[in-house]
Short mmCIF file of C-alpha atoms in Angstrom, two decimals:
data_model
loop_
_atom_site.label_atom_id
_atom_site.label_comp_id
_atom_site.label_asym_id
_atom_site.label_seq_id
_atom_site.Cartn_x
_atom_site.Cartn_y
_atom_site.Cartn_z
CA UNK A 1 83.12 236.88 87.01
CA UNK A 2 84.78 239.84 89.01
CA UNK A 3 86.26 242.74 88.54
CA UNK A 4 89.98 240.91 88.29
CA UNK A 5 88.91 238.51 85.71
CA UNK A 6 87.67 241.00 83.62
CA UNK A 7 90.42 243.72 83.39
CA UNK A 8 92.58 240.33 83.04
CA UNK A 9 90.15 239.98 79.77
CA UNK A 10 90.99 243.12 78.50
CA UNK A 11 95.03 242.55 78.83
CA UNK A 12 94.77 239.57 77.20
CA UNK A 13 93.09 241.23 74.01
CA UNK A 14 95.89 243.79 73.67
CA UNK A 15 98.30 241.15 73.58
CA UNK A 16 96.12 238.90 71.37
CA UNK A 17 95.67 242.48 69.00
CA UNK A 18 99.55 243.51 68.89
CA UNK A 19 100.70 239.38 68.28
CA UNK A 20 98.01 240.23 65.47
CA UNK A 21 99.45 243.41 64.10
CA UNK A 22 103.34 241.83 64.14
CA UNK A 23 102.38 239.19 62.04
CA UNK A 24 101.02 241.13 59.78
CA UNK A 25 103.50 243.78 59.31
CA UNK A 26 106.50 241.31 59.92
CA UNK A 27 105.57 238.16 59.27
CA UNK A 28 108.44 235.22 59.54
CA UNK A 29 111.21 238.27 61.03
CA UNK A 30 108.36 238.56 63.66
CA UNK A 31 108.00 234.66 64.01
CA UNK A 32 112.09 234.24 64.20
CA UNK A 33 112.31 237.23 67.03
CA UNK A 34 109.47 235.50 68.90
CA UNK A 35 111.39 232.19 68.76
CA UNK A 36 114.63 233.75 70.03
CA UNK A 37 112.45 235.21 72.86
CA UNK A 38 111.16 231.35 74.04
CA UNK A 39 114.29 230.10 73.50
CA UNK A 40 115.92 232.37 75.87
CA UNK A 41 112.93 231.91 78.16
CA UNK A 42 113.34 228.64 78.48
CA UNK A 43 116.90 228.04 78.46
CA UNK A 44 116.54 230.68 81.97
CA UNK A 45 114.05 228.40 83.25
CA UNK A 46 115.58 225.22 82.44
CA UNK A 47 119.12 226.59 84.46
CA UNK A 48 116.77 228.03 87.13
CA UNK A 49 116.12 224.51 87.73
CA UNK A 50 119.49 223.12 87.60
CA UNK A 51 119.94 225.43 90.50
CA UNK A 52 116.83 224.96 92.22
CA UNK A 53 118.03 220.94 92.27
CA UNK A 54 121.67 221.65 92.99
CA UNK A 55 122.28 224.77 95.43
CA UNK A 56 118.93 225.12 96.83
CA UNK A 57 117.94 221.86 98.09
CA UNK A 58 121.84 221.10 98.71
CA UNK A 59 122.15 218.96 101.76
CA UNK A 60 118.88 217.83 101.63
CA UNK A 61 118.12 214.27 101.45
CA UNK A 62 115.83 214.48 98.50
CA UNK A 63 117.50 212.31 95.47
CA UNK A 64 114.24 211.64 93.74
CA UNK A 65 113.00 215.30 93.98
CA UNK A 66 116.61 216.07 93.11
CA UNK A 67 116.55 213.87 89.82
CA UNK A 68 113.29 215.40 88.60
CA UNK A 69 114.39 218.65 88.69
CA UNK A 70 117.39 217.57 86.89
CA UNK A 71 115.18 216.04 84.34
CA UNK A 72 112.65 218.70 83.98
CA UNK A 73 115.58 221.50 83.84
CA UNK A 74 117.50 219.08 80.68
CA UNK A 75 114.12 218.75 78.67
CA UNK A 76 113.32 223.12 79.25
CA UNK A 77 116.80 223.44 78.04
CA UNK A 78 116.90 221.24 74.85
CA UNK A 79 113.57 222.14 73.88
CA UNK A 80 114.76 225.50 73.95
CA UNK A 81 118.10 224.66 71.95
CA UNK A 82 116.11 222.96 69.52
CA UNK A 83 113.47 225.89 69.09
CA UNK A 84 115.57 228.17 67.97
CA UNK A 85 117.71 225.91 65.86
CA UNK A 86 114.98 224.68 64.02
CA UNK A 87 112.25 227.58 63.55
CA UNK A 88 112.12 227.39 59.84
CA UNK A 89 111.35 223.27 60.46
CA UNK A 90 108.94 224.50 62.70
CA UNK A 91 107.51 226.90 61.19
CA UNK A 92 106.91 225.36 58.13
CA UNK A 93 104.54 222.31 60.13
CA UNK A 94 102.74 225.00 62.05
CA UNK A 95 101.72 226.42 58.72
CA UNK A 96 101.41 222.85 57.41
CA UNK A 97 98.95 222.33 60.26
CA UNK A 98 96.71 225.13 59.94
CA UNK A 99 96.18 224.53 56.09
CA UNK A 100 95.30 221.04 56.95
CA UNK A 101 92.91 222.88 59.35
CA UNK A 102 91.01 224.83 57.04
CA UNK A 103 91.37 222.09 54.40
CA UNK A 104 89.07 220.26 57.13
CA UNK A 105 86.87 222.80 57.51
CA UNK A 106 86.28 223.66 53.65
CA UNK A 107 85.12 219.59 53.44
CA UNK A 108 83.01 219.93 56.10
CA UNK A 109 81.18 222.50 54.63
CA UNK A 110 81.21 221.06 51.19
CA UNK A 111 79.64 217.77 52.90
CA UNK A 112 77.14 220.48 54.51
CA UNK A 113 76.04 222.42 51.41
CA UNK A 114 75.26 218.75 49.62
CA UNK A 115 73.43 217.54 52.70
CA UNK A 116 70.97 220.79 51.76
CA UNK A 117 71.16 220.48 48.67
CA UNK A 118 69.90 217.32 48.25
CA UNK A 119 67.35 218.23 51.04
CA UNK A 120 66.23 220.95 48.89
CA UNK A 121 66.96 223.64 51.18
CA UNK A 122 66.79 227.47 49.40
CA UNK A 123 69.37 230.13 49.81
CA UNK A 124 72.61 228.10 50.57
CA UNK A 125 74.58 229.27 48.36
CA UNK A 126 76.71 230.82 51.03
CA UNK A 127 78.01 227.52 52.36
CA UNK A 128 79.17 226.80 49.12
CA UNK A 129 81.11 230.14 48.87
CA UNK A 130 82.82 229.70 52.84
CA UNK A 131 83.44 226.26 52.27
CA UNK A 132 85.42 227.09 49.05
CA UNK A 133 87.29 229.62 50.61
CA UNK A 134 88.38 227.65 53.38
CA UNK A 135 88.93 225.40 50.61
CA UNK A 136 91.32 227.50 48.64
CA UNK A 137 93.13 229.13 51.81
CA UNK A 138 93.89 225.32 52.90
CA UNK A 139 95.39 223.90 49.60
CA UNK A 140 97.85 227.56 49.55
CA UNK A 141 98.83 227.17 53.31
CA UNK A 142 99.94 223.65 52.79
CA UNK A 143 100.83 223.73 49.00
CA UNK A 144 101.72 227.21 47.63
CA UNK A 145 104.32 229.16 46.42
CA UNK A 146 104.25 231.94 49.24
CA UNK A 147 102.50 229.62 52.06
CA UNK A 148 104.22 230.45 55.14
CA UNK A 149 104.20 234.38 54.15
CA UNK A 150 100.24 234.42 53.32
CA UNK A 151 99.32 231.90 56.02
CA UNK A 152 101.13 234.51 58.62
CA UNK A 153 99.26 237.34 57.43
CA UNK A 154 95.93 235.80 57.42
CA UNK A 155 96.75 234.04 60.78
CA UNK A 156 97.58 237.66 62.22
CA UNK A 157 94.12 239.25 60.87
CA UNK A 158 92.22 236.41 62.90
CA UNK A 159 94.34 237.30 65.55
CA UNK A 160 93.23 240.89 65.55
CA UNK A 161 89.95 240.16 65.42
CA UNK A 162 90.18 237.49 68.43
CA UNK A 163 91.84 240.45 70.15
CA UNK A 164 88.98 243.40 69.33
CA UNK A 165 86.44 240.14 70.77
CA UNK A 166 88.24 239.60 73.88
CA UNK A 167 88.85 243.34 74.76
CA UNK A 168 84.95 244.08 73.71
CA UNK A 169 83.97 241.31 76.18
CA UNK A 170 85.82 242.42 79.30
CA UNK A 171 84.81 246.55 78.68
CA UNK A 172 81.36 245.21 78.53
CA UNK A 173 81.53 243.17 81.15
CA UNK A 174 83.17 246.18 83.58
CA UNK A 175 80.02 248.36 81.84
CA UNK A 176 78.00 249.67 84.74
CA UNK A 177 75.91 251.15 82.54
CA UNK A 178 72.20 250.13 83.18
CA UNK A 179 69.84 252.34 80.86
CA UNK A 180 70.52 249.61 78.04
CA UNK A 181 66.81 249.19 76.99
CA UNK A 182 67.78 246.43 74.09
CA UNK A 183 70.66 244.04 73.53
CA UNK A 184 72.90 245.59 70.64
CA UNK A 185 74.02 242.95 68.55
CA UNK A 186 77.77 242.50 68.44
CA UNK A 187 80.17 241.15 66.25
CA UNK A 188 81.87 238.54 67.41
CA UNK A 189 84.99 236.28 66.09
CA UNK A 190 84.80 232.58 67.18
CA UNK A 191 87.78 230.43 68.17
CA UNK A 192 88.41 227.51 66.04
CA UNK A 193 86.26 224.87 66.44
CA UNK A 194 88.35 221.74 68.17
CA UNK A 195 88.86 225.15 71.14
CA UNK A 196 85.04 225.83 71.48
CA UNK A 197 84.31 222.61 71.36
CA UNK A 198 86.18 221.85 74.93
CA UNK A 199 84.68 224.76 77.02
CA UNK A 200 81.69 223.25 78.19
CA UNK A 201 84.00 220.19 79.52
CA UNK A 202 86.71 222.54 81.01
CA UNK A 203 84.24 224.34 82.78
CA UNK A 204 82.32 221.23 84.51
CA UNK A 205 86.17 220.23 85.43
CA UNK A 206 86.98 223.58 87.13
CA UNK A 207 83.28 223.32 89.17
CA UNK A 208 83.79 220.16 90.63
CA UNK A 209 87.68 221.21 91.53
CA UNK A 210 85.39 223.91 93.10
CA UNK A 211 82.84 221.32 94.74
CA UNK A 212 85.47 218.85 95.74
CA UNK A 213 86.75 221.66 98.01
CA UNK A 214 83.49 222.87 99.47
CA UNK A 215 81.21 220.25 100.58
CA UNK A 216 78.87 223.07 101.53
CA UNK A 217 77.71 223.24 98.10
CA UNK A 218 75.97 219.59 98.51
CA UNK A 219 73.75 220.78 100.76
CA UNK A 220 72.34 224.56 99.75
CA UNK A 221 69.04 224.63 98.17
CA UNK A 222 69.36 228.41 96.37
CA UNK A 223 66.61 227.62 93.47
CA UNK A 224 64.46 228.64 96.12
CA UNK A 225 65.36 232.45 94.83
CA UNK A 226 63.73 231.80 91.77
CA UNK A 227 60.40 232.67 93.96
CA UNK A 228 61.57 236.13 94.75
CA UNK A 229 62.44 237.37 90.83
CA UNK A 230 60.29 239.64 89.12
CA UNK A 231 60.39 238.36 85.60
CA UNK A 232 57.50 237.12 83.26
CA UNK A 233 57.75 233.48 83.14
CA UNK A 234 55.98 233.54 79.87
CA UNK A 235 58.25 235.84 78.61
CA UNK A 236 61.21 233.33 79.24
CA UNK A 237 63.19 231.24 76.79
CA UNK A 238 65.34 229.26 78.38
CA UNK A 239 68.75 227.40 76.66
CA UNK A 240 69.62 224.48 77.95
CA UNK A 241 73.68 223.26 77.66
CA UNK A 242 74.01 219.74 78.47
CA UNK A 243 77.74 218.63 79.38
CA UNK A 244 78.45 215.07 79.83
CA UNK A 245 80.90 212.70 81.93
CA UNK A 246 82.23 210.65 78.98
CA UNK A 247 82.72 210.65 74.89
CA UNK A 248 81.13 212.96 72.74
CA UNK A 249 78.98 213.95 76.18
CA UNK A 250 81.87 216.28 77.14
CA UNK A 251 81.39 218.16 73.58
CA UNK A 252 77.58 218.93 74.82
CA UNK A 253 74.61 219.65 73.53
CA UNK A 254 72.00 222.51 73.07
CA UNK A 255 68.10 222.22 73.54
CA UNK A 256 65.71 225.11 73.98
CA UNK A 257 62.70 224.92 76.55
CA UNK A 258 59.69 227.71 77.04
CA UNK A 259 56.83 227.08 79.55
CA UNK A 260 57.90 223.85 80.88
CA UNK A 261 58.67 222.25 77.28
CA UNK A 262 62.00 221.31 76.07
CA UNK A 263 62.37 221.52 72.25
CA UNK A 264 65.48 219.06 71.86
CA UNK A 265 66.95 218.17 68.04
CA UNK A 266 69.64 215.80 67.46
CA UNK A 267 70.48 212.48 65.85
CA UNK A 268 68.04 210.70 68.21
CA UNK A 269 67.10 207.49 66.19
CA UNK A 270 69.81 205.48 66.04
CA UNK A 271 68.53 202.97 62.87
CA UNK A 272 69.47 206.04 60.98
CA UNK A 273 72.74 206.58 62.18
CA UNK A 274 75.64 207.02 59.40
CA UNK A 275 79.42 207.66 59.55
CA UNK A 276 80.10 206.87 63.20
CA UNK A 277 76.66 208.78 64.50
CA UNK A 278 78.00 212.34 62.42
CA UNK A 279 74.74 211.93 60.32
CA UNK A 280 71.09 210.90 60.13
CA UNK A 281 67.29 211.60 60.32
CA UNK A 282 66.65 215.11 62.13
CA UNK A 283 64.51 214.19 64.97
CA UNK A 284 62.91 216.50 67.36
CA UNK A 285 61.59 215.68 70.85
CA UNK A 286 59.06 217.65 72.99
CA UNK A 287 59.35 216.78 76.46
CA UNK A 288 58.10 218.60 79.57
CA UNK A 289 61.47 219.92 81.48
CA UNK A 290 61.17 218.96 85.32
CA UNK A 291 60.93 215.11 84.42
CA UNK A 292 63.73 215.62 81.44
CA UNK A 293 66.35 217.44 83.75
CA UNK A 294 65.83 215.06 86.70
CA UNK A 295 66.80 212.02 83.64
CA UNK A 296 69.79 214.21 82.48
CA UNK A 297 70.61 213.91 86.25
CA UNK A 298 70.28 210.45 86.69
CA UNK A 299 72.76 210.09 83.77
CA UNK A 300 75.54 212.30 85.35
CA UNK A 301 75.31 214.72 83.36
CA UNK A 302 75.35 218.63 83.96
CA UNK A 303 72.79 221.14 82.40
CA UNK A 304 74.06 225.02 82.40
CA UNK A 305 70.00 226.58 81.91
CA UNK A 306 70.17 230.33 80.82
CA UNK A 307 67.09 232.36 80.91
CA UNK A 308 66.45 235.01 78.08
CA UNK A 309 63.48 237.95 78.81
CA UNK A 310 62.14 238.32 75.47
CA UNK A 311 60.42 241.57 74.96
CA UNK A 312 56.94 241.04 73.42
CA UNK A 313 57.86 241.35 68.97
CA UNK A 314 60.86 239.23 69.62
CA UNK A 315 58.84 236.22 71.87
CA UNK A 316 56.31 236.15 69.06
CA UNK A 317 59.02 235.94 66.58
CA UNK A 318 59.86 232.94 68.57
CA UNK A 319 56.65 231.98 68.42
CA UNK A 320 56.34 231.96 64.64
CA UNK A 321 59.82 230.50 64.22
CA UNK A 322 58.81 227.41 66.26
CA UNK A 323 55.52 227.01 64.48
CA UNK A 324 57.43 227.35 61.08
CA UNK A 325 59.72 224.24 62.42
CA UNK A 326 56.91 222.47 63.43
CA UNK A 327 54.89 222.95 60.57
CA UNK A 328 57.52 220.28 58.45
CA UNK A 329 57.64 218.17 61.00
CA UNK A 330 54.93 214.28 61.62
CA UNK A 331 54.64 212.48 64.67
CA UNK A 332 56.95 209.51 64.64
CA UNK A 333 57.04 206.53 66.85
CA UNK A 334 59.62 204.36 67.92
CA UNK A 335 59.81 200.68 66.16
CA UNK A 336 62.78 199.04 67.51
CA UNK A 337 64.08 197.36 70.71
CA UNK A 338 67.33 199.24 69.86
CA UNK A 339 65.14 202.45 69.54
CA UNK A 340 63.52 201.94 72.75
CA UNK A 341 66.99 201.30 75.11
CA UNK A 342 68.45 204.46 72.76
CA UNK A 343 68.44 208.27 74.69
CA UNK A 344 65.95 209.03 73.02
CA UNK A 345 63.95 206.06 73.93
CA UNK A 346 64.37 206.64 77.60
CA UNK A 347 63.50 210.19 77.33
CA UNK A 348 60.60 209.54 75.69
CA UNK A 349 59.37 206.78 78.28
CA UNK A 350 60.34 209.09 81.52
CA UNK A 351 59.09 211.90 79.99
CA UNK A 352 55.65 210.51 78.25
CA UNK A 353 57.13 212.87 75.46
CA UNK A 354 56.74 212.90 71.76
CA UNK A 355 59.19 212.38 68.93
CA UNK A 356 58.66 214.10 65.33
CA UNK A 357 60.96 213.62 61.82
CA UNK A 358 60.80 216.25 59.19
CA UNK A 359 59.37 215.87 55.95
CA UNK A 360 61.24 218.57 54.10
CA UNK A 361 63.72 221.73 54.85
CA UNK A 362 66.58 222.04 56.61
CA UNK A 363 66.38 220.13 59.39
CA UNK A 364 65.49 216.77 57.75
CA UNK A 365 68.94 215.69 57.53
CA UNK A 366 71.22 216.12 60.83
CA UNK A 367 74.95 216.56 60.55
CA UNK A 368 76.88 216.96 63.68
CA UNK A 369 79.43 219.49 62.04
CA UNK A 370 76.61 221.65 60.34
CA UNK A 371 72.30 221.48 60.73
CA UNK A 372 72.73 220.39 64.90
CA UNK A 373 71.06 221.33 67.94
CA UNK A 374 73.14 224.51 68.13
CA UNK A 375 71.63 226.35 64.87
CA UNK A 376 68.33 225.25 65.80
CA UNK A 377 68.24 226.77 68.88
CA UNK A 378 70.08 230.16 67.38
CA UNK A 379 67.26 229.97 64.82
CA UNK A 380 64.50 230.02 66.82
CA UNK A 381 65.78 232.74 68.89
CA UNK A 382 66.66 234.70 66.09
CA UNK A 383 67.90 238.18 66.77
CA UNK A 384 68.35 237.32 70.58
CA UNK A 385 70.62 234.51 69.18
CA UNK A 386 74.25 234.46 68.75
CA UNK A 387 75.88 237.33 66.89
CA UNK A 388 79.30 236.23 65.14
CA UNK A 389 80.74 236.23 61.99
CA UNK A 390 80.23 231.92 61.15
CA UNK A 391 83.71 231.89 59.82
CA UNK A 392 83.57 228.04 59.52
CA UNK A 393 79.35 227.82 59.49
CA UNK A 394 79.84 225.50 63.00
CA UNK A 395 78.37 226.68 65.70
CA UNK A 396 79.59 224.03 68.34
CA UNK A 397 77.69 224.02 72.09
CA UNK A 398 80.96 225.90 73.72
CA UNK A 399 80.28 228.34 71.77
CA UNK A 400 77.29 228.94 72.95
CA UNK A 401 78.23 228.93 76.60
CA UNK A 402 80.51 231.19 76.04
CA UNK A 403 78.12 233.20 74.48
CA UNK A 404 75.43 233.57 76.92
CA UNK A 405 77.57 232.94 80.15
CA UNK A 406 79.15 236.49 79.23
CA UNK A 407 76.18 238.33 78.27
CA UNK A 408 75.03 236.90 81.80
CA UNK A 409 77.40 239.23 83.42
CA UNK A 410 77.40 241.92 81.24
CA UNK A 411 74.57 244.56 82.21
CA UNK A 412 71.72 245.71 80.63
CA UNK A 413 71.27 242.34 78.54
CA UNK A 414 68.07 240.04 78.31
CA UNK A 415 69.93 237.10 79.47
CA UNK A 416 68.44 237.15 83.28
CA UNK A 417 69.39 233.82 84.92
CA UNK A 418 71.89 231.14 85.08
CA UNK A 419 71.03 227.54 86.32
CA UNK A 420 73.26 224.57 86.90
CA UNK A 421 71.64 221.08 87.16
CA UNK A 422 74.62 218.84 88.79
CA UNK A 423 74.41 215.25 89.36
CA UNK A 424 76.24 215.65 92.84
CA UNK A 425 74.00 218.97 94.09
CA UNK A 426 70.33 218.03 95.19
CA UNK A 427 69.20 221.40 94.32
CA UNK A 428 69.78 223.12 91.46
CA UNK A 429 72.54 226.27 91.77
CA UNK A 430 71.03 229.42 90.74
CA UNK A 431 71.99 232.60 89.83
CA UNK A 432 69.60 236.09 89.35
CA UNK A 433 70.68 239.50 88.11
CA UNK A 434 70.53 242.05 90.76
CA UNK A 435 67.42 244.18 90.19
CA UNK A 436 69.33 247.49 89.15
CA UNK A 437 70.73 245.14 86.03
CA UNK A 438 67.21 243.58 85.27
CA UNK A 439 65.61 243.71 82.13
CA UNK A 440 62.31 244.48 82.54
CA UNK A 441 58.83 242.56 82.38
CA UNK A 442 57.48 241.59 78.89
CA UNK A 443 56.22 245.23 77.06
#
């Protein structure tokens, strides 16, 4: 990230905040200015390109190019036309849309909270309570009296908050400020979901724009920097963001690894899949890393590998954490052919690794949308783990990224190295923070 990118950051939070603040102050006069404002937009643009087809390129031979423009210009200017005409039509379905939204995201966490429930899982009641109020703010968005008015209001308050995140992430990251001895915890505002759940993908798809343009990048070997960094390997947790080539691979996936063992939780047997592979028997697998990455590899698919210094009470918080998991956890074997040609079949037999179910407790039952690989890795790194405010109790891979990509960049944070496993690269790309933004050795 430079220095562009991140004053760029900033900009966009002050527009995110003041969108924020109009809503809530003016609600639908604020909406009905804004759409007067596109519509003018894009009546300019669509006439800019009525010109661009007729004056500019005028005695050029260039009918096709010609009738594009033509087309392109006719669609900017009825959309626009039809934007302003209609705003209350549209308007109303935006609103519509958003209840239906958070309608979606109250079930989900209804379906959550009785996955726990009947697992027996203590002090859940606050699932119950967010999944009502998503609940309740979906029914008045797309039912009530006063929808359109309320649904503004609370859409602008998000908004503000989005804003106050994005501006807090581009200060920090311009921060030169290298006497941080401890990460502060920050709050943070997520995205919706269906946005966080894309950025792993997006990201992959800008890097191999990136690679298809620079075929030097196939042949540097820069892991071999990891031999020069002065960090305690046992004092490393590393997070490990798996992005895919196709289906639900391009949503990712989260597994933790610490001294050369990946800790990786999912819906792995696939006897106990239910409702299209959303739930099923928690299963963890402990595999050693160098064999597991080289399989994710042969698979074509990408692994982003953060590494977190952990000062000495928070590794054996870690330590206890993992233990605690373990604890409610039996060996378990595979018993089926359709077992053994599953993922985690093939991981097991490269890797010589070990599968375990869970007796009891919260990780028994696996839901994609709620208990997945993403809160088990944020619980065993506890207060080095992501610090939002779980307005929808998802915490999707993306987010994740997102998470510890910035605090990469940001100085004066734990999170010390940034790794990229790519099926076309036959060394890993590495990154290290320079030593005046290192966080020290273990102490």
């Amino acid at each position: 990230m430079n220095r562009k990118e991140n004053i760029s950051s900033i900009l966009l939070g002050f527009i995110i905040v003041i969108l924020g603040i109009a809503l809530v102050f003016f609600k639908e006069s604020f909406v009905f200015l804004l759409a007067e404002i596109i519509q003018i937009i894009l009546v300019l643009v669509g006439l800019w390109k009525l010109i661009s087809a007729f004056v500019i390129r005028r005695g050029k031979d260039e009918s096709l190019i010609k009738s594009i423009f033509v087309g392109k210009a006719l669609i900017y200017i009825i959309i626009g036309l039809f934007f302003a005409s209609r705003v209350e039509f549209t308007t109303g379905w935006l609103i519509f849309f958003i209840g239906l939204y958070q309608l979606a995201m109250g079930i989900i966490g209804l379906i959550s909270y009785l996955l726990l429930r009947r697992d027996k899982v203590s002090d859940i009641n606050s699932h119950l309570l967010i999944a009502m109020i998503h609940f309740l703010f979906g029914m008045t968005s797309m039912f009530g009296s006063y929808r359109i008015t309320n649904t503004l209001f609370r859409l602008g308050v998000y908004l503000i908050f989005i804003g106050l995140t994005t501006i807090n992430d581009g200060r920090q990251l311009l921060t030169q400020n290298y006497k941080i001895k401890k990460h502060r915890k920050r709050i943070r505002i997520p995205l919706p979901v269906f946005i966080e759940a894309i950025i792993p993908n997006n990201v992959m798809i800008r890097f191999n724009e990136k690679l298809s343009g620079d075929e030097g990048l196939l042949s540097k070997t820069p892991s071999e920097s990891l031999a020069h960094h002065d960090y305690d390997e046992d004092a490393l947790v590393h997070i490990l963001i798996h992005v895919g080539a196709t289906g639900f691979d391009k949503i990712g996936h989260v597994d933790v690894s610490y001294k050369g063992k990946v800790y990786s939780y999912g819906n792995h047997d696939v006897e106990s899949h239910r409702i299209a592979g959303t739930i099923g028997d928690g299963v963890l697998v402990i595999a050693d890393e160098k064999p597991y990455l080289e399989f994710l590899r042969s698979r074509r698919t990408s692994v982003f590998r953060f590494g977190i210094n952990l000062k000495e009470d928070d590794l054996q918080a870690f330590k206890i954490e993992l233990e605690n998991i373990l604890k409610y956890s039996t060996r378990w074997d595979i018993r089926t052919e359709k077992q053994r040609k599953s993922f985690m079949g093939m991981v097991l037999e490269v890797t010589k690794g070990q599968a375990y179910k869970f007796n009891q407790g919260r990780y028994k039952t696996y839901f994609v949308l709620g208990t997945n690989c993403v809160l088990l890795a944020d619980e065993l790194l506890g207060s080095n783990g992501i610090n939002i405010i779980n307005l929808t109790g998802i915490l999707a891979p993306g987010t994740y990224y997102d998470y510890f990509n910035k605090l990469f960049y940001t100085p004066g944070t734990n999170v010390v190295s940034k790794m990229l496993v790519h099926p076309k690269l036959d060394e890993p790309l590495v990154e290290i923070k320079q030593a005046t933004q290192k966080v020290k050795k273990n102490k």
